[in-house]
Amino acid sequence: MLEKAGRKVIAALVPLVQRMFQVQRNPSQSDYDENYYRCHCGGLPYNRSEPHWSRFFGIVAERVAQDIRPRTVFDAGCAMGFLVEELRKRHVEAFGRDYSEYAISEIPDALRPFCELGSIVDPIEGSFDLVTCIEVLEHLPEGDGRRAISNLCAAGPLILFSSSPDDIDEPTHLNVRPPIHWLRLFREHGFGPRSDFDASFLCPWAMLLERRAQAPTDEELHAYASLILMRMEYFRHTHELRQAQDRQLVAIKNEIHELRQTHALTVSDLMQKQLVALAAADRAQTTVDQLLASKSWRMTAPYRWAGHQGRRAQHVMRALPLMAKRQGGYLNLARKAWSIMAREGLSGARSVWRNSNAQINTSSNNDYEKWLRTYATLDDPARARIRRDIDGFANQPLISIVMPVYNAEPNWLAEAIDSVRNQLYPHWELCIADDCSTSEAVRPVLERYAAIDPRIKVFHRPTNGHISEASNSGIEMATGDWMALLDQDDLLSEDALFYVARTINEKPQIELIYSDEDKISSGKRFDPYFKPDWNPDLLRSHNVICHLGVYKLDRVRSIGGFRKGYEGAQDHDLVLRFTDQLSEAQIVHIPRVLYHWRSHASSTAQSGGNKSYAALAGQNAVSDHLKRKGISGRVEILPTGMYRTLYDLPEEPPLVSLIIPTRNGLRLLRKCVESILQKTDYPNYEIVIIDNNSDDPATLEYFRQIETDSRIFVTRDEQPFNYSLINNGAVSRARGDFVGLINNDIEVISPNWLSEMMSHAIQAGVGVVGARLWYPDDRLQHGGVVLGIGGVAGHAHKFLRKGAHGYFSRGELTQTFSAVTAACLVVRKSTYEAVEGLDQNLTVAFNDVDFCLKVREAGWRNVWTPFAELYHHESATRGSEDTPQKKERFRGEVMHMLAKWGEKLIMDPAYNPNLTLDREDFSLAWPPRNQSDPTLAS
C-alpha cells in the first residue's frame, strides 16, 4: 500500500520537476484582474457574493484564534481581505497586503485601513505574532520567492504557510515546488515545522513554521515533507471513499424507494439496511490506516484522527442501544426512524443520525445563542406537555422561594418576580424580605405584586441587617417543604420549578437540588456554567452549587439558616453546613440552565472582584467546614478569588513507594529519577524501578550506579510488556503504605508535588490522587480525565496554555474527577489491592481509567490537584500507536472498556451532558445528552 502510494506521489512530482526548468516571467497586474478572480480560484468566483469564501476563511480564522491564539497577524497576499475580516471579528488585530490592484479595490471600506496594496517582495514593517502566507509563493519567480520568504521570516516568529505542490496547469503559477523545497528555504532563516500542529484545516499541504534557536536537520525536514505528501494522498483517498459512499447511498436510496412502493420493506428491515450501509461505507475508510505506518508519521499525532475514522463503524452499532434508550425503546426508535424516512427521505435520516451522535461539534459551533435556539426553545406544545406531566405528579410539593431585597432597581425587581409568576409549575410561594430599603421605588413594586398574587408574601424589615438576616426573615415566612434562593435582579427559566418538582418525585430521599446557570444582559443569555454532579473537592474550591439551589427547608432551619458575618459568601457557607452530614445520594444535580444571573456593573455575575469581601467570607466558610469535619488544614485565597485547601501532613508522613517501569530510555529515566531526588520535599519515599527487558549497556550501567542510593531499588521483570501486570507485581512487593505510579518520562517541576498529592491521599474517602502534567512547551497534558471523550476517555483542558484558567477555572482548581492518568498518581496500597489493581487485559491503554472507575465503584472518590506540577514527555519511550499490531491492540482495549463500563463512559458525573465528547475543551455538545422531554436543554 505504501509503495503504491509512493509511486503515485513520485508520478505527481515528475511534471513539477519539468516545470522548474521552464522560463519564468514576472507577474503583472493584468494577471490578477477581475477575470482571474472569477475563473482561476478553484472553480468558484472569488468575490463577496460567493458565501463559500466567508465560510472557509471563517473556519480558518476560528482555528487560528482558538489553537494559535495570536494577538496580531499579517496576511501576506490577503486578496480581498476575507481572512483579515474574519480574524478581526474574533478580536485579532489583523493586517494584510496584496499585489493585485483589483483585489484591493474590492475590499470593503471598513477594512481598507488594515489592507494595503503592495508586494511581499518588499519589506514588511512591524512585528506580528503570526504571519499567514496562503497560496502565494507559487505565483512568484524563484528569486522573488526567496526575497519574500526573507521578509516573512523577519515579520514574526510563526508562519502559517501553504503553496500548491502540484497545480502546474494554472497559468499564474510560476514556481510550483514540493514541500521539501519550501522547508529548506525557510530553514535558511532559522525556521522549522511545528510537527505537533495539524494545519490541514487550511489544506492538506499546509504547515505551521516556527523560529528556532537551532535549525532543523535534513532528516526532520524530509520526514515532515513525507508526512505532507502522505497527508495529501490520505485526503485524496478519503475523497474517493466519500464519493464511493455517496454513490452507494444513492443506490440504496433508489432500492429503498422501489421496495417502499411495493410495501415489501418493514420498519426494522429499513433501519437495519440503512445502518449496515453506513457501517460498510465507513469500514472501507480503515484501509487508509496503512498509509500511516511509516517512521515520518510517528513524529506526529495525526494518526489518532485517522484511527477515529476507522472506529466509526463500530460506533454505529455501539450507539444503537443508547439511541434506543434515549427514544424509550427500540420500538419508539423504529417508529421515529420510519417517520423521518417518510417525511425527509434517506438524507434526513442520515442527518438525524449524525445529530443524535453529536458528531458536529466544532469550535465554530460553540455558539451559545444558536445552541439555545436549537435545543432550549419551549413552544406551546412543549408547555402543554409539561403541564400534563405536572398533573401526573404523585407529590406536588410547595416550593418556597426566598428573595432578600435591598434598594433593587425597580424594573429588574419586577422582571425577577415575573420570572417566578411565569413558572409552569404552579405550587410555589415567593417570600420577599425587604431589608429596610432606602429607595422609595422599591415598596410600590412589592406591594403591587403582593396585591395581585396571593402566593407572594412581603415582609418589610424595620432595620437593615444585610443579606443573611434578610434571607432568614424570608425563611421565617416560608411554609413549603423546600426552599429555593433567588436574588432580587436575577431570573428563573420558566421550566425551573417543573424540573425541581419532577426530581423530587423521582428521588424522594433527596435533600439538596442544584442546577446549571448562565448570565443575562439586555435579554441576551451568555456564559453558561454547566456543572458537574456532586463534587465535594470542587465545592471547597468555589461555590459550585450556587444557583439554582433548592434545599429541604426543615434541614435549613435545623442548622440555623444563614449565618451573620458571612455576607458575600452566605450561600457558600450555607451549602457547606447543609451538606456536612449528607450522602452523595441525597444531592442531585439537574444538568439544565434553570437560573440566569443578571450581569451589570455591580453584580457578582459580571466580576467576582466586585465583592472582594466575599472572598474573605468564603475563606472563613471553608475553614469552618474543615473544622467541623475534623480535617487539619488551612485555606488560601487564589488570585481568581477562589480557594485552595492545604491539608496538613502527619508529623511522621507515611512511606510512599514510587514505581517507575522502564525499558532502556536512559535519557528520560535519568531526568525523571534525578528530578525526584533533587526537587522532592516529601521526606519519606522510595523509588522502585522495574526494568522490563532493558538491553542498552548504558542503561544497565546506570541501574548499577543508582542502586547505591538507599532510596532506590531496581528489579528485573522479563515478561513481555504489559503495563498492568508490571505495576501489579511491583505494588505487591512495595514496602510503602502508599504507592505512586510514575512514568519514566515524568520530570518534577514543583518541589511540593508529592507532599501535595499525599496531603489529599491520606484524607478519608479519597481513593486515587492525580497531578497536573504539562508538556515541555508548557501546554497542559493532563488536567483530569473526562469519560466518553473520543469514545472512552480524554484529558480535560488538554493543550491549555500555562496561566489560562480553563472552564470556570476548573483548569486550576482542586476537584473530584472520575479518573486521573497513571502517568503520575498516588493511592493507598490497600485500596490498590482491594480493587485488584490494574486490569491485565489492558496492556497499554485505559488501564488507569479502568482502575480509577473500580476505585470509584468501591466507594472512594478520585481527586485531581493542580498544585502538584510535573512535566510529561508523553509515551516517549514506547512511541506511537502506528503499526497494525498496535492499532489492533488499541482497538481491542477500546472494545474491552466499552463492554465493561458501557453507559458509564458517557455519563461522567465530573462532567456535564451539555458539554461535548468530541473535544477536550469543555465546548458545547451538539446535541446535549439530556433527556429529550420536552426539550434537550433549558
PDB file of N, CA and C in Angstrom, residues 544-586:
ATOM      1  N   VAL A 544     -19.720  25.760  43.823  1.00  0.00           N
ATOM      2  CA  VAL A 544     -20.200  25.173  42.584  1.00  0.00           C
ATOM      3  C   VAL A 544     -21.714  24.960  42.621  1.00  0.00           C
ATOM      4  N   ILE A 545     -22.326  24.884  43.802  1.00  0.00           N
ATOM      5  CA  ILE A 545     -23.776  24.678  43.911  1.00  0.00           C
ATOM      6  C   ILE A 545     -24.512  25.947  43.485  1.00  0.00           C
ATOM      7  N   CYS A 546     -24.286  27.016  44.173  1.00  0.00           N
ATOM      8  CA  CYS A 546     -24.762  28.365  43.860  1.00  0.00           C
ATOM      9  C   CYS A 546     -26.227  28.354  43.410  1.00  0.00           C
ATOM     10  N   HIS A 547     -26.506  28.739  42.160  1.00  0.00           N
ATOM     11  CA  HIS A 547     -27.884  28.867  41.675  1.00  0.00           C
ATOM     12  C   HIS A 547     -28.124  27.911  40.515  1.00  0.00           C
ATOM     13  N   LEU A 548     -29.262  27.374  40.421  1.00  0.00           N
ATOM     14  CA  LEU A 548     -30.378  27.415  41.334  1.00  0.00           C
ATOM     15  C   LEU A 548     -30.151  26.360  42.404  1.00  0.00           C
ATOM     16  N   GLY A 549     -30.161  26.776  43.669  1.00  0.00           N
ATOM     17  CA  GLY A 549     -30.051  25.842  44.774  1.00  0.00           C
ATOM     18  C   GLY A 549     -31.399  25.699  45.456  1.00  0.00           C
ATOM     19  N   VAL A 550     -31.833  24.445  45.663  1.00  0.00           N
ATOM     20  CA  VAL A 550     -33.119  24.168  46.302  1.00  0.00           C
ATOM     21  C   VAL A 550     -32.862  23.223  47.478  1.00  0.00           C
ATOM     22  N   TYR A 551     -33.259  23.637  48.678  1.00  0.00           N
ATOM     23  CA  TYR A 551     -32.885  22.957  49.915  1.00  0.00           C
ATOM     24  C   TYR A 551     -34.132  22.460  50.647  1.00  0.00           C
ATOM     25  N   LYS A 552     -34.005  21.286  51.296  1.00  0.00           N
ATOM     26  CA  LYS A 552     -35.071  20.811  52.180  1.00  0.00           C
ATOM     27  C   LYS A 552     -35.164  21.788  53.350  1.00  0.00           C
ATOM     28  N   LEU A 553     -36.341  22.364  53.522  1.00  0.00           N
ATOM     29  CA  LEU A 553     -36.456  23.504  54.430  1.00  0.00           C
ATOM     30  C   LEU A 553     -36.255  23.115  55.889  1.00  0.00           C
ATOM     31  N   ASP A 554     -36.693  21.928  56.288  1.00  0.00           N
ATOM     32  CA  ASP A 554     -36.523  21.560  57.699  1.00  0.00           C
ATOM     33  C   ASP A 554     -35.041  21.431  58.064  1.00  0.00           C
ATOM     34  N   ARG A 555     -34.207  20.986  57.147  1.00  0.00           N
ATOM     35  CA  ARG A 555     -32.770  20.913  57.436  1.00  0.00           C
ATOM     36  C   ARG A 555     -32.168  22.317  57.491  1.00  0.00           C
ATOM     37  N   VAL A 556     -32.624  23.209  56.618  1.00  0.00           N
ATOM     38  CA  VAL A 556     -32.134  24.593  56.671  1.00  0.00           C
ATOM     39  C   VAL A 556     -32.412  25.188  58.052  1.00  0.00           C
ATOM     40  N   ARG A 557     -33.604  24.958  58.549  1.00  0.00           N
ATOM     41  CA  ARG A 557     -33.947  25.509  59.875  1.00  0.00           C
ATOM     42  C   ARG A 557     -33.141  24.822  60.972  1.00  0.00           C
ATOM     43  N   SER A 558     -32.863  23.529  60.794  1.00  0.00           N
ATOM     44  CA  SER A 558     -32.155  22.795  61.851  1.00  0.00           C
ATOM     45  C   SER A 558     -30.705  23.268  61.995  1.00  0.00           C
ATOM     46  N   ILE A 559     -30.127  23.813  60.941  1.00  0.00           N
ATOM     47  CA  ILE A 559     -28.744  24.302  61.032  1.00  0.00           C
ATOM     48  C   ILE A 559     -28.692  25.814  61.279  1.00  0.00           C
ATOM     49  N   GLY A 560     -29.851  26.419  61.492  1.00  0.00           N
ATOM     50  CA  GLY A 560     -29.883  27.828  61.860  1.00  0.00           C
ATOM     51  C   GLY A 560     -29.931  28.797  60.692  1.00  0.00           C
ATOM     52  N   GLY A 561     -30.264  28.325  59.506  1.00  0.00           N
ATOM     53  CA  GLY A 561     -30.360  29.222  58.354  1.00  0.00           C
ATOM     54  C   GLY A 561     -29.023  29.847  57.999  1.00  0.00           C
ATOM     55  N   PHE A 562     -29.071  31.110  57.575  1.00  0.00           N
ATOM     56  CA  PHE A 562     -27.852  31.828  57.188  1.00  0.00           C
ATOM     57  C   PHE A 562     -27.168  32.411  58.416  1.00  0.00           C
ATOM     58  N   ARG A 563     -25.841  32.450  58.350  1.00  0.00           N
ATOM     59  CA  ARG A 563     -25.067  32.984  59.475  1.00  0.00           C
ATOM     60  C   ARG A 563     -24.625  34.427  59.196  1.00  0.00           C
ATOM     61  N   LYS A 564     -24.885  35.281  60.132  1.00  0.00           N
ATOM     62  CA  LYS A 564     -24.427  36.659  60.021  1.00  0.00           C
ATOM     63  C   LYS A 564     -22.904  36.688  60.124  1.00  0.00           C
ATOM     64  N   GLY A 565     -22.294  37.566  59.363  1.00  0.00           N
ATOM     65  CA  GLY A 565     -20.843  37.659  59.335  1.00  0.00           C
ATOM     66  C   GLY A 565     -20.220  36.968  58.138  1.00  0.00           C
ATOM     67  N   TYR A 566     -21.042  36.272  57.334  1.00  0.00           N
ATOM     68  CA  TYR A 566     -20.549  35.592  56.137  1.00  0.00           C
ATOM     69  C   TYR A 566     -21.145  36.210  54.862  1.00  0.00           C
ATOM     70  N   GLU A 567     -21.566  37.466  54.988  1.00  0.00           N
ATOM     71  CA  GLU A 567     -22.178  38.146  53.856  1.00  0.00           C
ATOM     72  C   GLU A 567     -21.222  38.155  52.659  1.00  0.00           C
ATOM     73  N   GLY A 568     -21.772  37.921  51.490  1.00  0.00           N
ATOM     74  CA  GLY A 568     -20.972  37.796  50.284  1.00  0.00           C
ATOM     75  C   GLY A 568     -20.672  36.355  49.940  1.00  0.00           C
ATOM     76  N   ALA A 569     -20.615  35.503  50.963  1.00  0.00           N
ATOM     77  CA  ALA A 569     -20.431  34.063  50.756  1.00  0.00           C
ATOM     78  C   ALA A 569     -21.433  33.289  51.604  1.00  0.00           C
ATOM     79  N   GLN A 570     -22.557  33.953  51.899  1.00  0.00           N
ATOM     80  CA  GLN A 570     -23.549  33.327  52.772  1.00  0.00           C
ATOM     81  C   GLN A 570     -24.128  32.057  52.152  1.00  0.00           C
ATOM     82  N   ASP A 571     -24.281  32.021  50.829  1.00  0.00           N
ATOM     83  CA  ASP A 571     -24.790  30.808  50.182  1.00  0.00           C
ATOM     84  C   ASP A 571     -23.760  29.672  50.273  1.00  0.00           C
ATOM     85  N   HIS A 572     -22.483  30.016  50.070  1.00  0.00           N
ATOM     86  CA  HIS A 572     -21.423  29.009  50.150  1.00  0.00           C
ATOM     87  C   HIS A 572     -21.348  28.425  51.563  1.00  0.00           C
ATOM     88  N   ASP A 573     -21.419  29.294  52.547  1.00  0.00           N
ATOM     89  CA  ASP A 573     -21.402  28.832  53.936  1.00  0.00           C
ATOM     90  C   ASP A 573     -22.605  27.941  54.222  1.00  0.00           C
ATOM     91  N   LEU A 574     -23.782  28.343  53.713  1.00  0.00           N
ATOM     92  CA  LEU A 574     -24.985  27.554  53.946  1.00  0.00           C
ATOM     93  C   LEU A 574     -24.850  26.153  53.354  1.00  0.00           C
ATOM     94  N   VAL A 575     -24.389  26.068  52.095  1.00  0.00           N
ATOM     95  CA  VAL A 575     -24.346  24.757  51.451  1.00  0.00           C
ATOM     96  C   VAL A 575     -23.275  23.871  52.083  1.00  0.00           C
ATOM     97  N   LEU A 576     -22.191  24.448  52.563  1.00  0.00           N
ATOM     98  CA  LEU A 576     -21.176  23.648  53.256  1.00  0.00           C
ATOM     99  C   LEU A 576     -21.742  23.066  54.548  1.00  0.00           C
ATOM    100  N   ARG A 577     -22.449  23.874  55.313  1.00  0.00           N
ATOM    101  CA  ARG A 577     -23.047  23.368  56.558  1.00  0.00           C
ATOM    102  C   ARG A 577     -24.182  22.399  56.265  1.00  0.00           C
ATOM    103  N   PHE A 578     -24.947  22.704  55.211  1.00  0.00           N
ATOM    104  CA  PHE A 578     -26.102  21.874  54.859  1.00  0.00           C
ATOM    105  C   PHE A 578     -25.661  20.478  54.442  1.00  0.00           C
ATOM    106  N   THR A 579     -24.542  20.368  53.727  1.00  0.00           N
ATOM    107  CA  THR A 579     -24.108  19.071  53.189  1.00  0.00           C
ATOM    108  C   THR A 579     -23.158  18.320  54.106  1.00  0.00           C
ATOM    109  N   ASP A 580     -22.800  18.890  55.230  1.00  0.00           N
ATOM    110  CA  ASP A 580     -21.831  18.239  56.118  1.00  0.00           C
ATOM    111  C   ASP A 580     -22.210  16.791  56.433  1.00  0.00           C
ATOM    112  N   GLN A 581     -23.489  16.549  56.637  1.00  0.00           N
ATOM    113  CA  GLN A 581     -23.925  15.216  57.052  1.00  0.00           C
ATOM    114  C   GLN A 581     -24.711  14.481  55.968  1.00  0.00           C
ATOM    115  N   LEU A 582     -24.713  14.998  54.747  1.00  0.00           N
ATOM    116  CA  LEU A 582     -25.462  14.346  53.672  1.00  0.00           C
ATOM    117  C   LEU A 582     -24.600  13.328  52.938  1.00  0.00           C
ATOM    118  N   SER A 583     -25.249  12.331  52.374  1.00  0.00           N
ATOM    119  CA  SER A 583     -24.566  11.394  51.488  1.00  0.00           C
ATOM    120  C   SER A 583     -24.725  11.871  50.048  1.00  0.00           C
ATOM    121  N   GLU A 584     -23.907  11.323  49.163  1.00  0.00           N
ATOM    122  CA  GLU A 584     -23.982  11.711  47.757  1.00  0.00           C
ATOM    123  C   GLU A 584     -25.357  11.432  47.170  1.00  0.00           C
ATOM    124  N   ALA A 585     -26.027  10.373  47.633  1.00  0.00           N
ATOM    125  CA  ALA A 585     -27.334  10.017  47.097  1.00  0.00           C
ATOM    126  C   ALA A 585     -28.403  11.032  47.449  1.00  0.00           C
ATOM    127  N   GLN A 586     -28.144  11.885  48.441  1.00  0.00           N
ATOM    128  CA  GLN A 586     -29.140  12.883  48.852  1.00  0.00           C
ATOM    129  C   GLN A 586     -28.960  14.222  48.139  1.00  0.00           C
TER     130      GLN A 586
END
